[in-house]
Short mmCIF file of C-alpha atoms and ligand atoms in Angstrom, two decimals:
data_model
loop_
_atom_site.label_atom_id
_atom_site.label_comp_id
_atom_site.label_asym_id
_atom_site.label_seq_id
_atom_site.Cartn_x
_atom_site.Cartn_y
_atom_site.Cartn_z
CA MET A 1 0.00 0.00 0.00
CA THR A 2 1.21 3.51 -0.80
CA ILE A 3 0.66 6.18 1.82
CA ASP A 4 -0.64 9.48 0.42
CA VAL A 5 1.52 11.89 2.39
CA SER A 6 0.06 14.94 0.64
CA ALA A 7 -3.35 13.99 2.07
CA GLN A 8 -1.84 13.71 5.55
CA TYR A 9 -0.35 17.20 5.25
CA ALA A 10 -3.60 18.62 3.87
CA ALA A 11 -5.70 17.12 6.68
CA PHE A 12 -3.33 18.50 9.29
CA LYS A 13 -2.35 21.90 7.97
CA ASP A 14 -5.41 24.11 8.38
CA THR A 15 -6.18 23.17 11.96
CA ALA A 16 -2.68 22.70 13.37
CA PRO A 17 -0.84 25.22 15.54
CA ARG A 18 2.19 26.74 13.81
CA ALA A 19 5.29 24.57 13.63
CA THR A 20 8.11 26.97 12.84
CA ALA A 21 9.60 29.31 15.42
CA PRO A 22 7.91 32.75 15.42
CA ALA A 23 11.23 34.45 14.68
CA MET A 24 11.33 32.63 11.34
CA ASP A 25 8.49 34.85 10.14
CA GLU A 26 11.05 37.61 9.79
CA MET A 27 13.31 35.55 7.54
CA GLN A 28 13.11 36.92 4.01
CA GLY A 29 13.39 34.90 0.84
CA SER A 30 15.35 36.17 -2.12
CA ASP A 31 13.64 38.96 -4.07
CA ILE A 32 15.65 37.98 -7.10
CA LEU A 33 14.38 34.42 -7.13
CA ALA A 34 10.81 35.77 -6.95
CA ILE A 35 11.51 37.97 -9.98
CA ALA A 36 13.07 35.02 -11.79
CA ALA A 37 9.88 33.02 -11.19
CA GLU A 38 7.83 35.80 -12.81
CA VAL A 39 10.13 35.70 -15.84
CA ARG A 40 9.74 31.94 -16.11
CA ALA A 41 5.95 32.25 -15.96
CA LEU A 42 5.95 34.80 -18.81
CA ARG A 43 8.18 32.59 -20.91
CA GLU A 44 5.91 29.64 -20.30
CA GLN A 45 3.09 31.75 -21.75
CA GLY A 46 5.21 32.06 -24.88
CA ARG A 47 6.27 35.70 -24.30
CA PRO A 48 9.86 36.41 -25.41
CA VAL A 49 11.90 37.80 -22.50
CA HIS A 50 15.49 39.00 -22.51
CA ASN A 51 16.50 37.68 -19.12
CA LEU A 52 19.07 39.91 -17.42
CA THR A 53 17.98 39.04 -13.90
CA ILE A 54 19.91 36.34 -12.10
CA GLY A 55 23.63 36.39 -11.41
CA ASP A 56 24.03 32.99 -12.98
CA PHE A 57 25.20 31.55 -16.29
CA ASP A 58 23.35 29.63 -18.94
CA PRO A 59 25.54 26.53 -19.33
CA ALA A 60 24.63 26.35 -23.03
CA VAL A 61 26.20 29.79 -23.46
CA PHE A 62 28.85 29.68 -20.74
CA PRO A 63 29.99 26.11 -20.04
CA ILE A 64 32.52 25.26 -17.34
CA PRO A 65 36.15 24.65 -18.41
CA THR A 66 36.46 21.27 -20.16
CA ALA A 67 39.46 20.35 -18.02
CA LEU A 68 37.38 20.91 -14.89
CA SER A 69 34.65 18.60 -16.10
CA GLN A 70 37.22 15.95 -17.12
CA ARG A 71 38.99 16.12 -13.76
CA ILE A 72 35.74 15.83 -11.83
CA HIS A 73 34.81 12.71 -13.81
CA LYS A 74 38.26 11.28 -13.21
CA ALA A 75 38.11 12.01 -9.48
CA LEU A 76 34.76 10.22 -9.29
CA ASP A 77 36.16 7.27 -11.24
CA ASP A 78 39.11 7.22 -8.85
CA GLY A 79 36.68 6.75 -5.97
CA HIS A 80 36.65 10.23 -4.42
CA THR A 81 33.09 9.86 -3.20
CA ASN A 82 33.40 9.89 0.60
CA TYR A 83 33.28 12.80 3.04
CA PRO A 84 36.01 15.38 2.49
CA PRO A 85 37.74 16.79 5.59
CA ALA A 86 35.52 19.59 6.94
CA VAL A 87 38.26 22.14 6.30
CA GLY A 88 38.74 21.05 2.66
CA VAL A 89 40.96 18.44 0.98
CA PRO A 90 44.69 19.14 1.48
CA GLU A 91 45.33 19.38 -2.29
CA LEU A 92 42.80 22.19 -2.66
CA ARG A 93 43.90 24.10 0.43
CA LYS A 94 47.46 24.06 -0.84
CA ALA A 95 46.37 24.98 -4.39
CA ILE A 96 44.50 28.02 -3.06
CA THR A 97 47.69 29.26 -1.41
CA THR A 98 49.52 28.66 -4.72
CA LEU A 99 46.87 30.69 -6.57
CA TYR A 100 47.21 33.71 -4.30
CA ARG A 101 51.01 33.55 -4.22
CA ARG A 102 51.16 33.37 -8.01
CA GLU A 103 48.40 35.82 -8.93
CA LEU A 104 48.29 38.27 -6.03
CA GLY A 105 51.70 38.00 -4.39
CA LEU A 106 50.10 36.92 -1.11
CA ASP A 107 51.69 34.01 0.72
CA PHE A 108 48.98 32.59 3.02
CA PRO A 109 49.63 29.60 5.30
CA VAL A 110 47.57 26.53 4.39
CA ASP A 111 46.20 26.77 7.91
CA SER A 112 44.29 29.91 6.95
CA VAL A 113 42.28 28.22 4.17
CA LEU A 114 38.75 26.91 4.66
CA VAL A 115 36.77 25.35 1.81
CA GLY A 116 32.97 25.46 1.62
CA SER A 117 30.17 24.67 -0.79
CA GLY A 118 30.50 27.92 -2.70
CA ALA A 119 31.13 31.37 -1.25
CA ARG A 120 27.90 31.48 0.74
CA PRO A 121 28.86 29.14 3.63
CA PRO A 122 32.17 30.95 4.33
CA LEU A 123 30.34 34.29 4.18
CA TYR A 124 27.64 33.17 6.57
CA ALA A 125 30.15 31.38 8.82
CA ALA A 126 32.31 34.51 9.02
CA VAL A 127 29.38 36.65 10.12
CA LYS A 128 28.09 34.00 12.52
CA CYS A 129 31.48 33.37 14.13
CA LEU A 130 32.58 36.99 14.47
CA CYS A 131 29.31 38.65 15.35
CA ALA A 132 27.77 38.41 18.83
CA ASP A 133 24.03 39.02 19.28
CA GLY A 134 23.28 42.64 18.41
CA ASP A 135 26.77 43.44 17.08
CA ASN A 136 26.79 46.02 14.30
CA VAL A 137 27.74 44.89 10.80
CA ILE A 138 28.35 47.66 8.30
CA TYR A 139 27.66 47.04 4.64
CA PRO A 140 27.04 49.26 1.65
CA VAL A 141 23.76 49.31 -0.22
CA PRO A 142 23.11 48.30 -2.89
CA SER A 143 24.68 45.00 -1.91
CA TRP A 144 24.04 41.31 -2.26
CA ASN A 145 22.56 39.23 0.57
CA MET A 146 24.48 40.70 3.52
CA ASN A 147 21.23 41.68 5.24
CA HIS A 148 20.25 38.00 5.32
CA TYR A 149 23.52 36.83 6.85
CA VAL A 150 23.36 39.55 9.49
CA TRP A 151 19.80 38.58 10.38
CA LEU A 152 20.72 34.88 10.60
CA ALA A 153 23.64 35.73 12.90
CA ARG A 154 21.40 37.92 15.09
CA GLY A 155 23.58 40.89 14.32
CA HIS A 156 22.43 44.41 13.59
CA GLY A 157 22.84 45.67 10.05
CA VAL A 158 24.14 49.18 9.40
CA PRO A 159 23.51 49.80 5.71
CA ILE A 160 25.47 52.65 4.16
CA VAL A 161 23.69 54.22 1.21
CA THR A 162 26.24 54.75 -1.55
CA SER A 163 26.01 56.89 -4.67
CA PRO A 164 26.78 56.54 -8.39
CA GLU A 165 29.50 59.19 -7.98
CA THR A 166 31.58 56.70 -5.96
CA GLY A 167 30.62 53.73 -8.15
CA PHE A 168 28.17 52.63 -5.44
CA MET A 169 31.14 51.91 -3.17
CA PRO A 170 31.24 53.25 0.38
CA THR A 171 33.88 55.81 1.25
CA ALA A 172 36.03 55.77 4.39
CA ALA A 173 34.31 59.00 5.48
CA GLN A 174 30.92 57.27 5.34
CA LEU A 175 32.15 54.31 7.37
CA LEU A 176 34.12 56.24 9.95
CA PRO A 177 31.25 57.37 12.24
CA HIS A 178 30.12 53.74 12.61
CA LEU A 179 33.43 51.95 13.13
CA SER A 180 33.78 52.33 16.88
CA THR A 181 30.58 50.33 17.45
CA ALA A 182 30.98 47.79 14.64
CA ARG A 183 32.20 44.21 14.52
CA ILE A 184 32.40 43.70 10.75
CA VAL A 185 32.69 45.87 7.66
CA LEU A 186 31.69 44.12 4.47
CA ILE A 187 33.18 45.15 1.14
CA ASN A 188 32.46 43.29 -2.09
CA SER A 189 34.66 44.16 -5.07
CA PRO A 190 34.01 43.73 -7.98
CA GLN A 191 30.56 44.37 -6.65
CA ASN A 192 27.23 42.71 -7.14
CA PRO A 193 24.94 44.45 -8.21
CA SER A 194 26.84 47.48 -9.54
CA GLY A 195 29.64 45.82 -11.53
CA THR A 196 32.06 48.38 -10.06
CA LEU A 197 35.35 48.05 -8.16
CA ILE A 198 36.64 49.76 -5.06
CA THR A 199 39.61 51.97 -5.90
CA GLN A 200 43.05 51.49 -4.40
CA ASP A 201 42.79 54.84 -2.60
CA VAL A 202 39.40 54.19 -1.03
CA LEU A 203 40.26 50.64 0.03
CA GLY A 204 43.52 51.92 1.52
CA GLU A 205 41.63 54.57 3.50
CA VAL A 206 39.09 52.00 4.72
CA CYS A 207 41.96 49.74 5.85
CA ASP A 208 43.67 52.64 7.63
CA ALA A 209 40.45 53.44 9.48
CA ILE A 210 40.02 49.78 10.52
CA LEU A 211 43.65 49.56 11.65
CA ALA A 212 43.31 52.74 13.72
CA GLU A 213 40.12 51.45 15.34
CA ASN A 214 41.81 48.13 16.11
CA ALA A 215 44.84 49.83 17.62
CA ARG A 216 42.42 51.58 20.00
CA ARG A 217 40.64 48.31 20.84
CA ARG A 218 43.86 46.37 21.32
CA ALA A 219 44.96 48.80 23.99
CA LEU A 220 41.66 48.15 25.77
CA HIS A 221 41.71 44.36 25.15
CA GLU A 222 38.49 44.64 23.17
CA ARG A 223 37.45 42.30 20.37
CA PRO A 224 38.58 43.59 17.00
CA LEU A 225 36.77 44.97 13.99
CA PHE A 226 36.96 42.72 10.91
CA LEU A 227 36.88 43.36 7.19
CA LEU A 228 34.90 40.71 5.34
CA TYR A 229 36.17 41.06 1.80
CA ASP A 230 34.00 39.28 -0.73
CA ALA A 231 36.13 38.89 -3.83
CA VAL A 232 34.22 36.19 -5.74
CA TYR A 233 34.40 38.21 -8.97
CA TRP A 234 38.05 39.26 -8.66
CA GLN A 235 39.16 37.51 -11.83
CA LEU A 236 36.45 39.26 -13.86
CA THR A 237 37.73 42.81 -14.30
CA PHE A 238 37.71 44.82 -17.50
CA GLY A 239 39.62 47.66 -19.09
CA GLU A 240 41.60 49.85 -16.77
CA SER A 241 39.92 48.58 -13.62
CA LYS A 242 42.22 46.74 -11.29
CA HIS A 243 41.41 44.47 -8.39
CA HIS A 244 42.99 45.34 -5.04
CA THR A 245 43.03 43.38 -1.82
CA PRO A 246 43.24 44.82 1.70
CA ILE A 247 46.30 42.72 2.57
CA ASN A 248 48.23 43.79 -0.54
CA LEU A 249 47.59 47.42 0.35
CA ARG A 250 48.09 47.10 4.11
CA PRO A 251 49.77 43.81 5.17
CA GLU A 252 48.87 44.55 8.84
CA MET A 253 45.24 43.94 7.83
CA ALA A 254 45.88 40.15 7.66
CA PRO A 255 44.72 39.41 11.26
CA TYR A 256 41.55 41.42 10.66
CA THR A 257 40.58 40.17 7.19
CA VAL A 258 38.43 37.30 5.98
CA MET A 259 38.64 37.11 2.19
CA VAL A 260 36.03 35.02 0.39
CA ASP A 261 36.38 33.52 -3.07
CA ALA A 262 34.91 30.72 -5.24
CA ILE A 263 35.04 29.10 -8.65
CA SER A 264 31.32 29.88 -9.06
CA LYS A 265 31.68 33.04 -11.10
CA CYS A 266 35.19 32.99 -12.57
CA TRP A 267 34.74 29.52 -14.12
CA SER A 268 31.01 29.81 -14.71
CA ALA A 269 30.61 26.96 -12.23
CA THR A 270 27.78 28.16 -9.98
CA GLY A 271 26.23 24.70 -9.70
CA LEU A 272 29.41 22.86 -8.68
CA ARG A 273 29.57 24.55 -5.26
CA VAL A 274 33.25 25.11 -4.60
CA GLY A 275 34.17 28.19 -2.60
CA TRP A 276 36.58 29.10 0.17
CA CYS A 277 37.95 31.79 2.39
CA VAL A 278 41.30 32.75 3.86
CA ALA A 279 41.10 33.89 7.46
CA PRO A 280 43.34 34.09 10.53
CA PRO A 281 43.64 30.43 11.65
CA TRP A 282 41.99 31.14 15.03
CA VAL A 283 38.90 32.43 13.19
CA ARG A 284 39.07 29.80 10.44
CA ASP A 285 38.99 27.12 13.15
CA LYS A 286 35.53 28.17 14.44
CA MET A 287 34.20 28.74 10.94
CA GLN A 288 35.35 25.23 10.02
CA GLN A 289 33.36 23.76 12.91
CA LEU A 290 30.23 25.59 11.81
CA ILE A 291 30.61 24.54 8.18
CA GLY A 292 31.29 21.00 9.41
CA HIS A 293 28.08 20.92 11.46
CA MET A 294 26.07 22.11 8.48
CA GLY A 295 27.88 19.73 6.13
CA ALA A 296 28.29 22.75 3.87
CA TRP A 297 31.56 21.52 2.39
CA ALA A 298 32.24 21.18 -1.31
CA GLY A 299 32.03 17.80 -3.04
CA ARG A 300 35.26 15.87 -2.78
CA ALA A 301 35.63 15.20 -6.50
CA GLU A 302 34.99 18.87 -7.33
CA GLN A 303 37.61 19.92 -4.76
CA ILE A 304 40.24 17.62 -6.25
CA ALA A 305 39.50 18.81 -9.78
CA THR A 306 39.59 22.47 -8.72
CA ALA A 307 42.96 21.91 -7.04
CA ALA A 308 44.47 20.55 -10.27
CA LEU A 309 43.38 23.59 -12.27
CA LEU A 310 44.47 26.11 -9.65
CA GLU A 311 47.93 24.49 -9.46
CA ASP A 312 48.31 24.39 -13.22
CA PRO A 313 46.37 27.18 -14.97
CA SER A 314 47.69 25.98 -18.35
CA LEU A 315 45.03 23.24 -18.04
CA LEU A 316 42.46 26.00 -18.59
CA GLY A 317 43.93 26.73 -22.04
CA THR A 318 42.32 29.90 -23.40
CA TYR A 319 39.22 29.52 -21.20
CA MET A 320 39.74 32.60 -19.03
CA VAL A 321 40.62 34.86 -21.96
CA ASP A 322 37.63 33.67 -24.02
CA PHE A 323 35.24 33.78 -21.07
CA LYS A 324 36.18 37.33 -20.14
CA GLN A 325 35.97 38.42 -23.77
CA GLU A 326 32.45 37.05 -24.05
CA ILE A 327 31.30 38.71 -20.82
CA ARG A 328 32.89 41.97 -21.86
CA PHE A 329 31.30 41.85 -25.32
CA ARG A 330 27.88 41.73 -23.67
CA LEU A 331 28.55 44.40 -21.03
CA ASP A 332 30.18 46.75 -23.54
CA GLY A 333 27.38 46.16 -26.06
CA ILE A 334 24.63 47.10 -23.63
CA GLN A 335 26.66 50.02 -22.31
CA ALA A 336 27.16 51.34 -25.87
CA GLY A 337 23.45 50.92 -26.57
CA VAL A 338 22.47 52.81 -23.41
CA GLU A 339 24.94 55.60 -24.18
CA ALA A 340 23.57 55.91 -27.72
CA MET A 341 20.02 56.18 -26.34
CA ALA A 342 21.17 58.86 -23.90
CA ARG A 343 22.74 60.83 -26.76
CA ASP A 344 19.39 60.65 -28.54
CA GLY A 345 17.73 62.23 -25.52
CA LEU A 346 16.17 59.13 -23.99
CA PRO A 347 16.12 59.19 -20.16
CA VAL A 348 18.61 56.41 -19.55
CA SER A 349 22.24 56.30 -18.41
CA CYS A 350 24.75 53.80 -17.03
CA LEU A 351 28.06 53.42 -15.24
CA PRO A 352 30.96 52.05 -17.30
CA ALA A 353 31.29 48.26 -17.11
CA ALA A 354 34.27 47.53 -14.86
CA GLY A 355 33.91 44.04 -13.42
CA ALA A 356 31.76 41.01 -12.58
CA ILE A 357 28.86 40.25 -14.93
CA TYR A 358 26.72 43.30 -14.19
CA LEU A 359 25.96 46.73 -15.57
CA SER A 360 24.36 49.52 -13.51
CA VAL A 361 21.71 51.24 -15.63
CA ARG A 362 19.42 54.10 -14.63
CA PHE A 363 16.00 54.80 -16.10
CA ASP A 364 14.93 58.32 -15.24
CA LEU A 365 11.26 57.40 -15.34
CA ILE A 366 10.17 57.37 -11.71
CA GLY A 367 7.37 59.87 -11.21
CA ARG A 368 6.84 60.22 -14.96
CA THR A 369 3.49 59.64 -16.63
CA LEU A 370 3.89 57.58 -19.78
CA ALA A 371 2.02 57.88 -23.08
CA ASN A 372 -0.49 55.22 -22.00
CA GLY A 373 -1.38 57.30 -18.92
CA THR A 374 0.36 55.12 -16.31
CA THR A 375 2.74 56.68 -13.82
CA LEU A 376 5.77 54.73 -12.63
CA ARG A 377 5.98 55.46 -8.91
CA THR A 378 8.40 52.87 -7.59
CA ASP A 379 11.35 50.82 -8.80
CA SER A 380 9.04 47.85 -8.74
CA ASP A 381 6.68 49.67 -11.18
CA LEU A 382 9.72 50.36 -13.36
CA ARG A 383 10.80 46.71 -13.26
CA LYS A 384 7.34 45.52 -14.26
CA TRP A 385 7.09 48.11 -17.01
CA LEU A 386 10.46 47.00 -18.45
CA LEU A 387 9.39 43.36 -18.26
CA HIS A 388 5.95 43.75 -19.81
CA GLU A 389 6.56 46.61 -22.28
CA ALA A 390 10.16 45.95 -23.35
CA GLY A 391 10.35 42.24 -22.57
CA VAL A 392 13.57 42.99 -20.64
CA ALA A 393 13.90 41.41 -17.19
CA ILE A 394 16.17 43.20 -14.72
CA VAL A 395 16.54 43.51 -10.95
CA PRO A 396 16.10 46.99 -9.42
CA PHE A 397 18.69 48.21 -6.92
CA SER A 398 15.84 48.45 -4.40
CA SER A 399 15.97 44.63 -4.29
CA PHE A 400 19.55 45.05 -3.00
CA GLY A 401 18.56 47.36 -0.17
CA TYR A 402 18.95 50.65 -2.09
CA PRO A 403 16.33 53.32 -1.35
CA ASP A 404 13.28 52.96 -3.59
CA GLY A 405 12.72 55.36 -6.45
CA SER A 406 16.27 55.78 -7.72
CA GLY A 407 15.56 54.18 -11.11
CA TRP A 408 18.86 52.27 -10.92
CA VAL A 409 18.74 48.62 -11.99
CA ARG A 410 21.14 45.72 -12.39
CA MET A 411 21.54 44.06 -15.77
CA SER A 412 23.23 40.66 -15.58
CA VAL A 413 24.72 39.20 -18.77
CA GLY A 414 25.45 35.61 -17.73
CA SER A 415 22.41 34.15 -19.42
CA ILE A 416 22.28 36.06 -22.70
CA THR A 417 23.81 35.24 -26.07
CA ARG A 418 25.82 37.62 -28.24
CA ASP A 419 22.72 38.12 -30.42
CA ASP A 420 20.62 39.04 -27.40
CA VAL A 421 22.75 42.13 -26.80
CA ALA A 422 21.49 44.05 -29.85
CA LYS A 423 17.99 42.66 -29.39
CA THR A 424 17.88 43.84 -25.77
CA VAL A 425 19.05 47.32 -26.70
CA THR A 426 16.48 47.55 -29.53
CA ALA A 427 13.71 46.34 -27.22
CA LEU A 428 14.60 49.03 -24.65
CA ARG A 429 14.82 51.76 -27.28
CA ASP A 430 11.46 50.78 -28.82
CA ALA A 431 9.72 50.64 -25.45
CA LEU A 432 11.10 54.02 -24.39
CA GLY A 433 10.15 55.49 -27.79
CA ARG A 434 6.56 54.23 -27.44
CA ALA A 435 6.24 55.37 -23.84
CA LEU A 436 7.47 58.97 -24.06
C1 PLP B 1 28.98 39.10 -4.30
C2 PLP B 1 28.65 37.67 -4.21
N1 PLP B 1 29.21 36.93 -3.24
C3 PLP B 1 28.95 35.62 -3.09
C4 PLP B 1 28.07 34.99 -3.95
C5 PLP B 1 27.77 33.54 -3.72
O1 PLP B 1 28.56 32.74 -4.47
P1 PLP B 1 28.38 31.14 -4.42
O2 PLP B 1 27.43 30.80 -5.52
O3 PLP B 1 29.76 30.64 -4.66
O4 PLP B 1 27.83 30.77 -3.10
C6 PLP B 1 27.44 35.72 -4.96
C7 PLP B 1 26.45 35.06 -5.82
O5 PLP B 1 25.71 35.65 -6.56
C8 PLP B 1 27.75 37.08 -5.09
O6 PLP B 1 27.20 37.83 -6.05
#
């Protein structure tokens, strides 16, 4: 006999007292995934949509490196199917130190490396392990997901509203008034959602402010202030923009820095779940225990394959060059299209593409009444108008904690083809032409 479990749930649900803890009511899902579901629904109705929403890659357009796939298969064939050590397999931990020595000139001890299933577990573990209940965590807005990690860790978020003039990066002057009461400052560069990088000068000033604050605390034997540096897009920089790390700029920052990284974005491998962080070993130790309890480690075969490619980048062949070229083609194409529209007097502008897979675009339409008589009052109205009238799906900055009504949106190019670039620009131009 087969038991109909759905019927059991249905009979129980309406009359039962709540099961989940009341505090869980405050936990928020991802806005972006909700938008993605709306896009899927439209597509299922047969409506063409240029999908520039999620920060993911279409594997048909952006496959993972062939050598990575081959090495994963080989590792599985070789029997690497049991639990990995909770801290990461030794080959990968060593390979991560090789990567940073070779590419960044940073010589980390293996002891500082912790592997996780993507960048998320190390990010969450860092916040959870450093932050006591009610501790302040400073992060810029717009920014990706930090509010959720702070909530989960029972910390108190201090969002700093940034501006396009500083590339949506916080300045040291903005952070300074909050440092004496903070436990963590989060910086993400190249940044999701803006596609911008923190400059050497600003990062240096932020580090100086953190070092000064920690000198004060050390004298008082107080717990230090940490910089959580999310660098998952560091290999995806374009043009003149250069990636900087806190420890390169100020080596004394090492005891106060947790730097997070992953293969998710730089090898288009979001579904493989290999990420890591480097942290002072006494912090890494606690983070490792947390990741171990959650079982949020990366698959053993994927770790072994990643190690091989990090140790010997020649295995990647021309992958990185081609991958970056393709991303850049899309970002530059949309940027050029937006700039051409602006020259023609249409109310749209953007920041130059600098890194990651995102372009910051602004539609100066909030508060405007369109030809069909509707008035766009919020960023959500703008998003829906772009989706339904232009067939272009984007995520507004308000979904990343930015104040509503700015008209700034994120366009992500990981799921579009080369041909989609011109089509997206034409769709935007046509919709704006019809509306104004
Ligand atoms: C800035 C940033 N950090 C971390 C992550 C998470 O990466 P992973 O998929 O490796 O968990 C993302 C994913 O979108 C991101 O944009």
